[in-house]
Short mmCIF file of C-alpha atoms and ligand atoms in Angstrom, two decimals:
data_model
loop_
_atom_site.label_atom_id
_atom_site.label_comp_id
_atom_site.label_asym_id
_atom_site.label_seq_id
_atom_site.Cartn_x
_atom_site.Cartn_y
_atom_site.Cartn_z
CA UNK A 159 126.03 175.65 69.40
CA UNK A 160 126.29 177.33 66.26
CA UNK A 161 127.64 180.33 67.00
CA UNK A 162 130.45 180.64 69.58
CA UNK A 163 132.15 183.92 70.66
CA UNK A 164 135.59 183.72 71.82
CA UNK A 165 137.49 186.52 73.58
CA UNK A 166 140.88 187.48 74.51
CA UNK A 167 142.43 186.33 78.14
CA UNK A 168 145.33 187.03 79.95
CA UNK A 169 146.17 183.82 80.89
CA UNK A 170 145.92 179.53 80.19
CA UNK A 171 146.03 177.89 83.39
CA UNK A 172 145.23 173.89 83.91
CA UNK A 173 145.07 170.36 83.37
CA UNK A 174 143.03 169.03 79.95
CA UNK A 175 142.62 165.17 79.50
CA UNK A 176 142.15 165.43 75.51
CA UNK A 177 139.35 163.09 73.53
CA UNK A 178 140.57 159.69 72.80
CA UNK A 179 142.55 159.42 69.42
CA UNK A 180 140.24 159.55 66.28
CA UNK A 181 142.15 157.59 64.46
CA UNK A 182 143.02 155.25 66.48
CA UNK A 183 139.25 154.69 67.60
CA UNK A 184 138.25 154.09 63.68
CA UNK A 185 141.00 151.47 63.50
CA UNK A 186 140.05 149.50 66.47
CA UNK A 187 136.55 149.35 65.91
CA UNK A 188 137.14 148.20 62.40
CA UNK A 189 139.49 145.47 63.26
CA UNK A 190 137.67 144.54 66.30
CA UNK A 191 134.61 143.70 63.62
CA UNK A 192 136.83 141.38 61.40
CA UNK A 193 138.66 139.67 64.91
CA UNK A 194 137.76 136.15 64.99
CA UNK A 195 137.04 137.44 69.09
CA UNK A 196 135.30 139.82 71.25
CA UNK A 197 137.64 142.90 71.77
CA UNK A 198 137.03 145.40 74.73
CA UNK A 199 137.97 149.03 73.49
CA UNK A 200 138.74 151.16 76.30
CA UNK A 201 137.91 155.10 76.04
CA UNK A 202 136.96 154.86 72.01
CA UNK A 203 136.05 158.32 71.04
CA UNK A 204 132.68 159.56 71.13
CA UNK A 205 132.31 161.90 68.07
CA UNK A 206 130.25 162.11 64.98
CA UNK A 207 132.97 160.48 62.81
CA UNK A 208 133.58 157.64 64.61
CA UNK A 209 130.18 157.35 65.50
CA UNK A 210 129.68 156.74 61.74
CA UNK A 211 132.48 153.68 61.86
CA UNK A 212 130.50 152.03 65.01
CA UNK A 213 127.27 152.02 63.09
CA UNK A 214 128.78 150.95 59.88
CA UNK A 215 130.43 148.34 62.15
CA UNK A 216 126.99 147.30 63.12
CA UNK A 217 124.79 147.42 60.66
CA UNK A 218 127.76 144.62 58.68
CA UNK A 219 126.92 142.38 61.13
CA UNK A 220 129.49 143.11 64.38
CA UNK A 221 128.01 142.87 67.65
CA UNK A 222 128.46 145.86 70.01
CA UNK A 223 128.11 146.57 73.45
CA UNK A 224 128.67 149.90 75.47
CA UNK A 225 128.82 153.14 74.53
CA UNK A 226 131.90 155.52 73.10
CA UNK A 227 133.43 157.56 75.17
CA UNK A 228 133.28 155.06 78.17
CA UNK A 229 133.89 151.49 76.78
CA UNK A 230 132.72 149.33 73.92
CA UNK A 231 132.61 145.40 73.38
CA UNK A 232 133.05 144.54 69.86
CA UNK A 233 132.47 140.95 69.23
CA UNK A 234 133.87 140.35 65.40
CA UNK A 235 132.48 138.61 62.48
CA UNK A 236 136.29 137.41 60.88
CA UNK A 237 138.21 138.73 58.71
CA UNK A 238 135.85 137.92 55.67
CA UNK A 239 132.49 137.97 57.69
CA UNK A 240 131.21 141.53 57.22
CA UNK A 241 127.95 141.72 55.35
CA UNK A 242 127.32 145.50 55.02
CA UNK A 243 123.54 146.57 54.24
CA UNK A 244 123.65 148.48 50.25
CA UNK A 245 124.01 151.71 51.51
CA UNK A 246 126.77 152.55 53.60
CA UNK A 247 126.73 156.54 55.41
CA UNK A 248 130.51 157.62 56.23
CA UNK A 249 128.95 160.87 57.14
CA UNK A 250 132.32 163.28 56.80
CA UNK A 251 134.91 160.99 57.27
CA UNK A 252 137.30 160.13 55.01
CA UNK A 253 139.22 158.03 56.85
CA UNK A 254 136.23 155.78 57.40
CA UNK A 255 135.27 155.64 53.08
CA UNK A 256 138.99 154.94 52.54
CA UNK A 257 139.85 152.13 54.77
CA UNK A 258 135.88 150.49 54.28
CA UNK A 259 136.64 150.11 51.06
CA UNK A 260 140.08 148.25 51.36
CA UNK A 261 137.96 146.24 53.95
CA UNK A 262 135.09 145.70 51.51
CA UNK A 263 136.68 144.41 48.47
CA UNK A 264 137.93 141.26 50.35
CA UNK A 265 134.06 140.23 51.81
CA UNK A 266 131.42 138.85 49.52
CA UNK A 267 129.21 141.51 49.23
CA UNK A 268 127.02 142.56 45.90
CA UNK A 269 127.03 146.50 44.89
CA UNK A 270 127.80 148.24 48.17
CA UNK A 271 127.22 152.36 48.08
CA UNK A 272 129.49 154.10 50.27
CA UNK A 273 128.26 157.94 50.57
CA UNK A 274 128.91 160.92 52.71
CA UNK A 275 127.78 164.54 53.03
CA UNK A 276 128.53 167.41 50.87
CA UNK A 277 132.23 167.70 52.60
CA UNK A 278 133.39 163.98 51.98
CA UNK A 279 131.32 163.75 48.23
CA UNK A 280 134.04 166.30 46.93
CA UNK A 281 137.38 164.53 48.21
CA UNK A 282 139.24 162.53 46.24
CA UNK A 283 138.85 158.57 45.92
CA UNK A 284 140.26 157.78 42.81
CA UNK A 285 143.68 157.66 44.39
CA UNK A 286 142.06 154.32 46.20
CA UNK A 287 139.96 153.31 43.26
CA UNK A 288 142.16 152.79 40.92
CA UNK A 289 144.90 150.70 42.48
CA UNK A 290 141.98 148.76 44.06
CA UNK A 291 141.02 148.07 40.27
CA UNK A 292 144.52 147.14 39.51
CA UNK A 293 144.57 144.66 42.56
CA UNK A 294 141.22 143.32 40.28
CA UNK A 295 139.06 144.85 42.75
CA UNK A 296 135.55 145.98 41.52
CA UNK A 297 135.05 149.39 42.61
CA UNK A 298 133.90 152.53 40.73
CA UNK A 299 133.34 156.33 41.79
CA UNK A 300 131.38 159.09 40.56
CA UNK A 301 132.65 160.85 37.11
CA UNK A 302 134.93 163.08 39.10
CA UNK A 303 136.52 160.41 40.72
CA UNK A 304 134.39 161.31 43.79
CA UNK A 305 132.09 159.66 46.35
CA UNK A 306 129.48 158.20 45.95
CA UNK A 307 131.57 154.53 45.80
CA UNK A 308 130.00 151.47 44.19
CA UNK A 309 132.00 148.16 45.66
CA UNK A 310 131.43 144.31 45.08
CA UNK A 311 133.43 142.39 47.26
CA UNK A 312 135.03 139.01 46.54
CA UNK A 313 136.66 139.53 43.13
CA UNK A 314 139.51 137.60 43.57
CA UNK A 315 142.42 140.34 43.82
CA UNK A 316 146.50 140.11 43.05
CA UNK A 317 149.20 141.16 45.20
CA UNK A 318 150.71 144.70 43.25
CA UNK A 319 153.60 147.13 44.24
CA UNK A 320 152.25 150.98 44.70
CA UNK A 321 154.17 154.10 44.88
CA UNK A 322 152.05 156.84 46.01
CA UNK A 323 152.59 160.13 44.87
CA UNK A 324 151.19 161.34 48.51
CA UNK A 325 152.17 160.86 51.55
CA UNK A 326 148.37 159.50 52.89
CA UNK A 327 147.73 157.07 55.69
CA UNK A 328 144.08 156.52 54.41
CA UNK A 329 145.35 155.28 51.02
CA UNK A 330 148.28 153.00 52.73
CA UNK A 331 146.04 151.69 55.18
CA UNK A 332 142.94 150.92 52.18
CA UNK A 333 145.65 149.15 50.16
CA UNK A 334 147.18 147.34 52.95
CA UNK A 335 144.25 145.75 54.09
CA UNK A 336 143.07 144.40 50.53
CA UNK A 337 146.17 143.35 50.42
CA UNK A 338 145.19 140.68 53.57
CA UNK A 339 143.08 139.35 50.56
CA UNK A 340 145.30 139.35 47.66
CA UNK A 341 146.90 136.27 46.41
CA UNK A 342 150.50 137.53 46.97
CA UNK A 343 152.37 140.41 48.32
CA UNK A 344 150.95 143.67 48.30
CA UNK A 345 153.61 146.98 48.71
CA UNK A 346 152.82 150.38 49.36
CA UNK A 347 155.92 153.14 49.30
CA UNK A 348 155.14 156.52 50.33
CA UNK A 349 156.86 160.14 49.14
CA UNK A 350 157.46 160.55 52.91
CA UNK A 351 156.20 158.97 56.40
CA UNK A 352 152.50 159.34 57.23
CA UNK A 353 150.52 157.78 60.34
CA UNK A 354 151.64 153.86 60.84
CA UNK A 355 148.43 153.38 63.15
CA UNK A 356 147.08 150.64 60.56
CA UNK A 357 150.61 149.03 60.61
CA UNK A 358 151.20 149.03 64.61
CA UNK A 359 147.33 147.51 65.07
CA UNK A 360 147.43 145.60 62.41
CA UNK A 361 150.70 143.90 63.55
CA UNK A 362 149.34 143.79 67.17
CA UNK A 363 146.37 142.00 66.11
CA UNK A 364 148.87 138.97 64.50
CA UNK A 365 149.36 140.32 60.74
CA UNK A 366 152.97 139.73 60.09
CA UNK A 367 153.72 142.90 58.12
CA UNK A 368 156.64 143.33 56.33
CA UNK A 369 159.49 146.16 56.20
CA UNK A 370 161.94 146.85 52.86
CA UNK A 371 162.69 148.78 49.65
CA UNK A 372 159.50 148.90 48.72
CA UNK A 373 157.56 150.15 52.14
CA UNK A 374 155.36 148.21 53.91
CA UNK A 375 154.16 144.90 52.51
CA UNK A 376 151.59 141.95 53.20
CA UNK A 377 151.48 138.47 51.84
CA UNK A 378 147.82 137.48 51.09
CA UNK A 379 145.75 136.01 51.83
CA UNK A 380 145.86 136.44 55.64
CA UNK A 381 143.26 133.64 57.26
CA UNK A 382 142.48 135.45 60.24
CA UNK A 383 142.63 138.62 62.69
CA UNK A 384 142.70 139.19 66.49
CA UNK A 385 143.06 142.47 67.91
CA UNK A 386 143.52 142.58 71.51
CA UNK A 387 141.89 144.32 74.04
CA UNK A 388 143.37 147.80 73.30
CA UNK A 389 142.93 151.32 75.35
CA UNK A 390 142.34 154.86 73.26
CA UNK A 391 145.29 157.46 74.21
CA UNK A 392 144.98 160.49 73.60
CA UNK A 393 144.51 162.24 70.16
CA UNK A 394 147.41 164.85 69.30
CA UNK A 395 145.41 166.53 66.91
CA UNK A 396 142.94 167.71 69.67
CA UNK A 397 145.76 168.00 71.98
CA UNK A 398 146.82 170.92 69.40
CA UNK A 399 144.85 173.64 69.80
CA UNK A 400 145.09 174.19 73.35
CA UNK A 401 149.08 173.72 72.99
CA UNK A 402 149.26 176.44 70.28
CA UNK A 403 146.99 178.22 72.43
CA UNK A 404 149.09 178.10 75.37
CA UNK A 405 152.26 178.55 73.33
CA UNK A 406 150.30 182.07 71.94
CA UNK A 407 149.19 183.29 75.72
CA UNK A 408 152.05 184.81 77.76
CA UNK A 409 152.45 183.23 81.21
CA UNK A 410 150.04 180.41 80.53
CA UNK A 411 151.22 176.77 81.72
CA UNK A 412 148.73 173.87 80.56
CA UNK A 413 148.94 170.62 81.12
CA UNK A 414 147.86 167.74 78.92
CA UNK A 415 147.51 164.21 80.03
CA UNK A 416 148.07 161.25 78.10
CA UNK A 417 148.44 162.22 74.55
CA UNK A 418 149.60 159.86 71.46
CA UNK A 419 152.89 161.19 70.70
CA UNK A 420 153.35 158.79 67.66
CA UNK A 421 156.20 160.76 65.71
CA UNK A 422 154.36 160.48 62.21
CA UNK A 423 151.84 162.34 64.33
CA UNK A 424 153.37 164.89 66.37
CA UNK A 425 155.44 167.09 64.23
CA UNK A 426 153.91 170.43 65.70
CA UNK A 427 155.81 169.70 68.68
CA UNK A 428 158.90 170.46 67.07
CA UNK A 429 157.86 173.42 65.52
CA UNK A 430 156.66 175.04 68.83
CA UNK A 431 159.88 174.01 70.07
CA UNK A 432 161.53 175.78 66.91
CA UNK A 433 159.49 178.72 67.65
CA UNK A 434 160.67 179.29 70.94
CA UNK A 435 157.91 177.85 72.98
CA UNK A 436 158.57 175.45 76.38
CA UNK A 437 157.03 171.86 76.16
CA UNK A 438 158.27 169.38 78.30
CA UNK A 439 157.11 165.79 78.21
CA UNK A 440 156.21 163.81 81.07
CA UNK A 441 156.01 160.03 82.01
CA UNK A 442 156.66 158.80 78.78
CA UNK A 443 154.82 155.27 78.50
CA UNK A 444 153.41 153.10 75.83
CA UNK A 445 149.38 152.19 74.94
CA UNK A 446 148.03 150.65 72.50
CA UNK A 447 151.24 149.90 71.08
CA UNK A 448 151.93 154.25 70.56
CA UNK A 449 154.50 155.91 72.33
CA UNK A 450 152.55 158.35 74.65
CA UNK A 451 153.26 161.03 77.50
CA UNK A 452 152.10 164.24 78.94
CA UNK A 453 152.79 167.53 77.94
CA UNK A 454 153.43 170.53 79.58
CA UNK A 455 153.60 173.60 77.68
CA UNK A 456 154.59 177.29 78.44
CA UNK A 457 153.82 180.64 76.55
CA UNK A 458 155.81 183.14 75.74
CA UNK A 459 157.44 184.68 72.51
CA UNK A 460 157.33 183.03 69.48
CA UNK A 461 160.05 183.93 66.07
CA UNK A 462 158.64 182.48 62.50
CA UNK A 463 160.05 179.15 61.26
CA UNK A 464 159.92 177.32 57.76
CA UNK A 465 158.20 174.42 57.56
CA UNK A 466 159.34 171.81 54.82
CA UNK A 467 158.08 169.60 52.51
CA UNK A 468 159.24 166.21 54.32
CA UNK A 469 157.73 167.75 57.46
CA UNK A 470 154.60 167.89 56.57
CA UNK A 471 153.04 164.31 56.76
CA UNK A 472 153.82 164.62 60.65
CA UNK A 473 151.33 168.06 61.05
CA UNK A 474 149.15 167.47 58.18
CA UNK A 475 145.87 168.41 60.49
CA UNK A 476 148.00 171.38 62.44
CA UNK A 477 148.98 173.15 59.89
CA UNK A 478 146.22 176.11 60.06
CA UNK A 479 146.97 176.30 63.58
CA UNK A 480 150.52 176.59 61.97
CA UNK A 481 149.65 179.76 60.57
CA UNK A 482 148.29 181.29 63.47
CA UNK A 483 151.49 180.81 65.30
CA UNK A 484 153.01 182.40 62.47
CA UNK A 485 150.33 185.44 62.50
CA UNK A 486 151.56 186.49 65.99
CA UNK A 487 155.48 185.30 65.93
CA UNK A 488 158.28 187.61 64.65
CA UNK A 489 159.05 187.60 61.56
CA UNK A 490 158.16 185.21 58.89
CA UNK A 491 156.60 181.79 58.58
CA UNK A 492 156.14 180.02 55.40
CA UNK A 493 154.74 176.18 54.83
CA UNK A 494 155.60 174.48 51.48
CA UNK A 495 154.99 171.28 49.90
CA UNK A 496 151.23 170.67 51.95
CA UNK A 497 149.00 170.86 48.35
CA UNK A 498 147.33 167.84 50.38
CA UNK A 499 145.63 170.27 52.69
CA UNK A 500 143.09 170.71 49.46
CA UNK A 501 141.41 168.13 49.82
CA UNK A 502 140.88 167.57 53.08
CA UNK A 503 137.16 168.24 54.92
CA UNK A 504 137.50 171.91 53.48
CA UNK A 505 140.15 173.31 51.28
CA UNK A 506 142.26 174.46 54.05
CA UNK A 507 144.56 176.46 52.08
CA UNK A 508 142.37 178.89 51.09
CA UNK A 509 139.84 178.66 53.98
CA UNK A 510 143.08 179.41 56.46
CA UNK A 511 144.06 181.93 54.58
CA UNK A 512 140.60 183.28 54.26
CA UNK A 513 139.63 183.00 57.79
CA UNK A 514 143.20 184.80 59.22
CA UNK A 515 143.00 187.04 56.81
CA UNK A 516 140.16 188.36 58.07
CA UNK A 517 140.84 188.86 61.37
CA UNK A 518 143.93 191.00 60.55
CA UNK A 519 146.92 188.51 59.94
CA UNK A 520 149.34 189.32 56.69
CA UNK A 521 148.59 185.87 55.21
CA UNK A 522 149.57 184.97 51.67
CA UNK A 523 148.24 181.70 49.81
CA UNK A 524 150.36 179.73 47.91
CA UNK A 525 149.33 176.86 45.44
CA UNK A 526 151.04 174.24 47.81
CA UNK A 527 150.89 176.02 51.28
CA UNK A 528 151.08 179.76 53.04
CA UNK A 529 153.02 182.77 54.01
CA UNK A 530 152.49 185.01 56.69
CA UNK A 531 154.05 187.72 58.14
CA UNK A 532 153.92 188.11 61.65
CA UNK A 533 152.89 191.07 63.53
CA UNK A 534 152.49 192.06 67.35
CA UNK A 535 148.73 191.83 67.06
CA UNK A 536 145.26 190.68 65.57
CA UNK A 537 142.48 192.52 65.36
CA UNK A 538 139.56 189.59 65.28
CA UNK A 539 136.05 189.32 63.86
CA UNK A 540 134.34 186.88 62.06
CA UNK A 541 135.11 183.09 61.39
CA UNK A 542 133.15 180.86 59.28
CA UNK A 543 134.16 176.66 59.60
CA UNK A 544 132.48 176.17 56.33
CA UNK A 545 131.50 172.73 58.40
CA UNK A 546 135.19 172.03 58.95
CA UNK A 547 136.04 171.00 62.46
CA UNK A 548 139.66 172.06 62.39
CA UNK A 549 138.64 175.44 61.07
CA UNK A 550 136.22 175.82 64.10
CA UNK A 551 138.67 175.08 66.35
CA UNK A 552 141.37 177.13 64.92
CA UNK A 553 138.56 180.31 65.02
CA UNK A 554 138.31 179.88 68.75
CA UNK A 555 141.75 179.96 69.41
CA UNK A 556 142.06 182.75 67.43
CA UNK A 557 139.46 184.62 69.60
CA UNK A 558 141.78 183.94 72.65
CA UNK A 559 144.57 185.79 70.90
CA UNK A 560 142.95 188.87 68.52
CA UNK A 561 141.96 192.41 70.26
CA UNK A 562 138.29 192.42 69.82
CA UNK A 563 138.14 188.49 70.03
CA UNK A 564 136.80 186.03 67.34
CA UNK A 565 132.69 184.99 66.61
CA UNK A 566 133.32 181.60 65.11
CA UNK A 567 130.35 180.79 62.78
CA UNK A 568 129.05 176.97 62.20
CA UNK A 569 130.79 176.25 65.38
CA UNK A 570 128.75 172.38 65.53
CA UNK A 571 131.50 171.01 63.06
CA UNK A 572 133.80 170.79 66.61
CA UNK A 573 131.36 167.25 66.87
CA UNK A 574 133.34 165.57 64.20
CA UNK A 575 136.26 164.83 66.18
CA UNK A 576 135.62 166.90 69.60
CA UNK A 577 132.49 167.44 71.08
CA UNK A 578 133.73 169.05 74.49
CA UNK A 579 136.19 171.14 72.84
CA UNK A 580 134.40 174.20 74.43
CA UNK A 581 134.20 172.52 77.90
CA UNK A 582 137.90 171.83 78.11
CA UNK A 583 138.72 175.16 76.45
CA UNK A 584 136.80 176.81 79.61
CA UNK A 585 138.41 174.78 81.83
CA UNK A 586 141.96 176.22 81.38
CA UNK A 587 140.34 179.58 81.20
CA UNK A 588 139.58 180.37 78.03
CA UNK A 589 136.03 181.05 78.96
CA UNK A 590 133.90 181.74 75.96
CA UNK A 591 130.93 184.05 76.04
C1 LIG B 647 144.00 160.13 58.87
C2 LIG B 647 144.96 160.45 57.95
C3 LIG B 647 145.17 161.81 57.43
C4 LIG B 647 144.49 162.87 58.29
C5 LIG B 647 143.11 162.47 58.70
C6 LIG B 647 143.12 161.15 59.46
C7 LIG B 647 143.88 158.71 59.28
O1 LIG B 647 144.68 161.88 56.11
O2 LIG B 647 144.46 164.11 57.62
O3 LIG B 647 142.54 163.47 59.53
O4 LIG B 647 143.24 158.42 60.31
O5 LIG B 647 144.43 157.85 58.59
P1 LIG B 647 145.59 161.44 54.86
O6 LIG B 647 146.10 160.10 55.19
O7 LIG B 647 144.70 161.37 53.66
O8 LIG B 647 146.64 162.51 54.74
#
């Protein structure tokens, strides 16, 4: 499906069970591998990304049994059992790349090469290398600090105190689990709250974690690791575009069941709320250890908002659907402090801005964020993903909203994280051509 073409509609209308949570599914798979147990992972995501963790998984030695997007038996190797094959494919996720590599430094393994494509070769992984080689970890990265990753395991690492300068649940989650190998404590303080997935699962699975000053801490070594049977919720991040889509459509009421509502993750609800649209939550439970609910969301008019610094952790993957709420809300909306959107699977400062821009929104770029002016219409054209999933997904919504719709370009990125997208886009009634 490379090219999709998305049109406007008058109305959203329906009930959407989202994909299972992404990162949730990446977690569980990898600490189902180093359980001293079989685990039985309900509803793990079936995408391309964490179809890359299950093989890695695999190929290290785990046993598995089922298939994603149904139900998979993971029968683990413990927590220092892995033995990965020399060349390790983490495809385009980061996620996967960052928390291997935490995982890899504490197994005995000789000259490991993680590698991705094009996407995850350019992001950053010197902000994990480099406290992993402070820890006495053996790891090294390209000359611009990028993928591909050389790791030997077993170097016997020290406990160390980090203050990150981001606020990134891939490099608390890498440190935090070489820290289950380090003789002593290992700390990791963040600018401002990201995701605590690692943290809930890990502490689920019988890691005592610790809270304080300093963060979030673990004494090392930890001897072993058993994650229970766990169930996937749903992810919030593909929850997202057909909220911001409903919250764009006038008279649309959508309905979207079981969704991980993890505050760290969920920070777009508030600033729907902020703008003026309806969401209501219903039956608000817990799984796997995440506060979760339904949501119910209304459209109708939207005003701009500002979106701050300390809010951004919470929306980090929203935020270009962020701007086209702004694009069609009255008056202004401006997002600050979110430089970390650079160096994600695209730069998605300048590819949001790009994209909107080009279908007729009054979008400014800033060096740490965006700008735009809203206005009573779009006009619509031509998206590119440039491979990025989000940016695929933020095209089609787009189309539902702009005058002469949207043609969304390298639409197949939507596999990274959401195959079905366009299915359960259609099913609400945003029928694309
Ligand atoms: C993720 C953390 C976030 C997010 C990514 C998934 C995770 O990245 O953007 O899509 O599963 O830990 P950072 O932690 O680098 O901000």
């Amino acid at each position: 499906m490379p090219v999709v073409r998305v049109k406007p509609v008058s109305t959203l209308r329906g009930t959407i069970r989202v994909p299972p949570d992404k990162s949730l599914t990446h977690r569980a798979l990898l600490f189902a591998a180093l359980s001293d147990r079989t685990v039985s992972i309900e509803r793990p995501l079936d995408s391309e990304d964490t179809g890359a963790t299950l093989g890695v998984i695999q190929a290290s030695g785990a046993r598995v049994e089922g298939e994603l997007g149904d139900r998979v038996e993971v029968t683990g190797v413990g927590i220092r059992g892995l033995r990965p094959p020399m060349a390790v494919d983490c495809m385009n996720s980061g996620t996967l790349m960052r928390l291997f590599a935490g995982i890899l430094v504490g197994q005995p393994a000789e000259k490991i090469v993680l590698d991705g494509d094009e996407s995850l070769r350019s992001r950053p992984m010197n902000r994990i290398a480099k406290p992993l080689r402070e820890m006495g970890a053996q790891v090294w990265s390209a000359p611009g600090g990028t993928p591909p990753l050389v790791v030997t395991g077993g170097a016997p690492l020290r406990g160390t105190t980090f203050e990150l300068e981001v606020a990134s649940a891939q490099i608390k989650s890498c440190l935090l689990l070489a820290g289950l190998h380090a003789d002593g404590e290992t700390w990791v303080k963040e600018p401002a709250a990201s995701r605590d997935h690692t943290e809930r699962m890990l502490r689920a699975a019988g890691v005592p974690l610790m809270d304080g000053d300093a963060g979030t801490g673990v004494a090392g070594p930890v001897e072993s690791l058993s994650l229970p049977d766990i169930s996937i919720p749903g992810d919030f991040s593909s929850a997202a575009p057909h909220l911001v889509a409903a919250a764009l459509v006038p008279g649309s009421h959508v309905h979207l069941e079981s969704v991980n509502l993890n505050p760290a993750r969920a920070g777009l609800l508030e600033v729907l709320r902020r703008m003026g649209a309806q969401i209501t939550v219903e039956n608000p439970r817990e799984v796997a250890g995440e506060p979760c609910g339904d949501l119910v969301i209304e459209g109708g008019e939207l005003v701009g908002t500002e979106v701050a610094p300390g809010e951004v952790p919470s929306m980090i993957d929203e935020l270009p659907l962020v701007a086209l709420l702004g694009a069609l809300a009255r008056g202004e909306t401006e997002v600050t402090g979110a430089e970390e959107l650079r160096v994600k699977e695209t730069d998605r400062i300048t590819k949001v801005v790009e994209a909107l821009g080009g279908i007729g929104a009054s979008i400014t770029e800033r060096q740490d964020g965006f700008r735009v002016v809203g206005g009573p219409q779009l006009l619509g054209g031509d998206i590119h993903s440039a491979g990025d999933h989000r940016l695929a997904m933020l095209g089609a919504v787009a189309g539902l909203v702009a005058d002469a719709g949207v043609r969304i370009d390298g639409f197949e990125a939507v596999a990274v994280s959401y195959p079905d997208f366009v299915a359960d886009l259609a099913a609400i009634g945003g029928v694309p051509e």
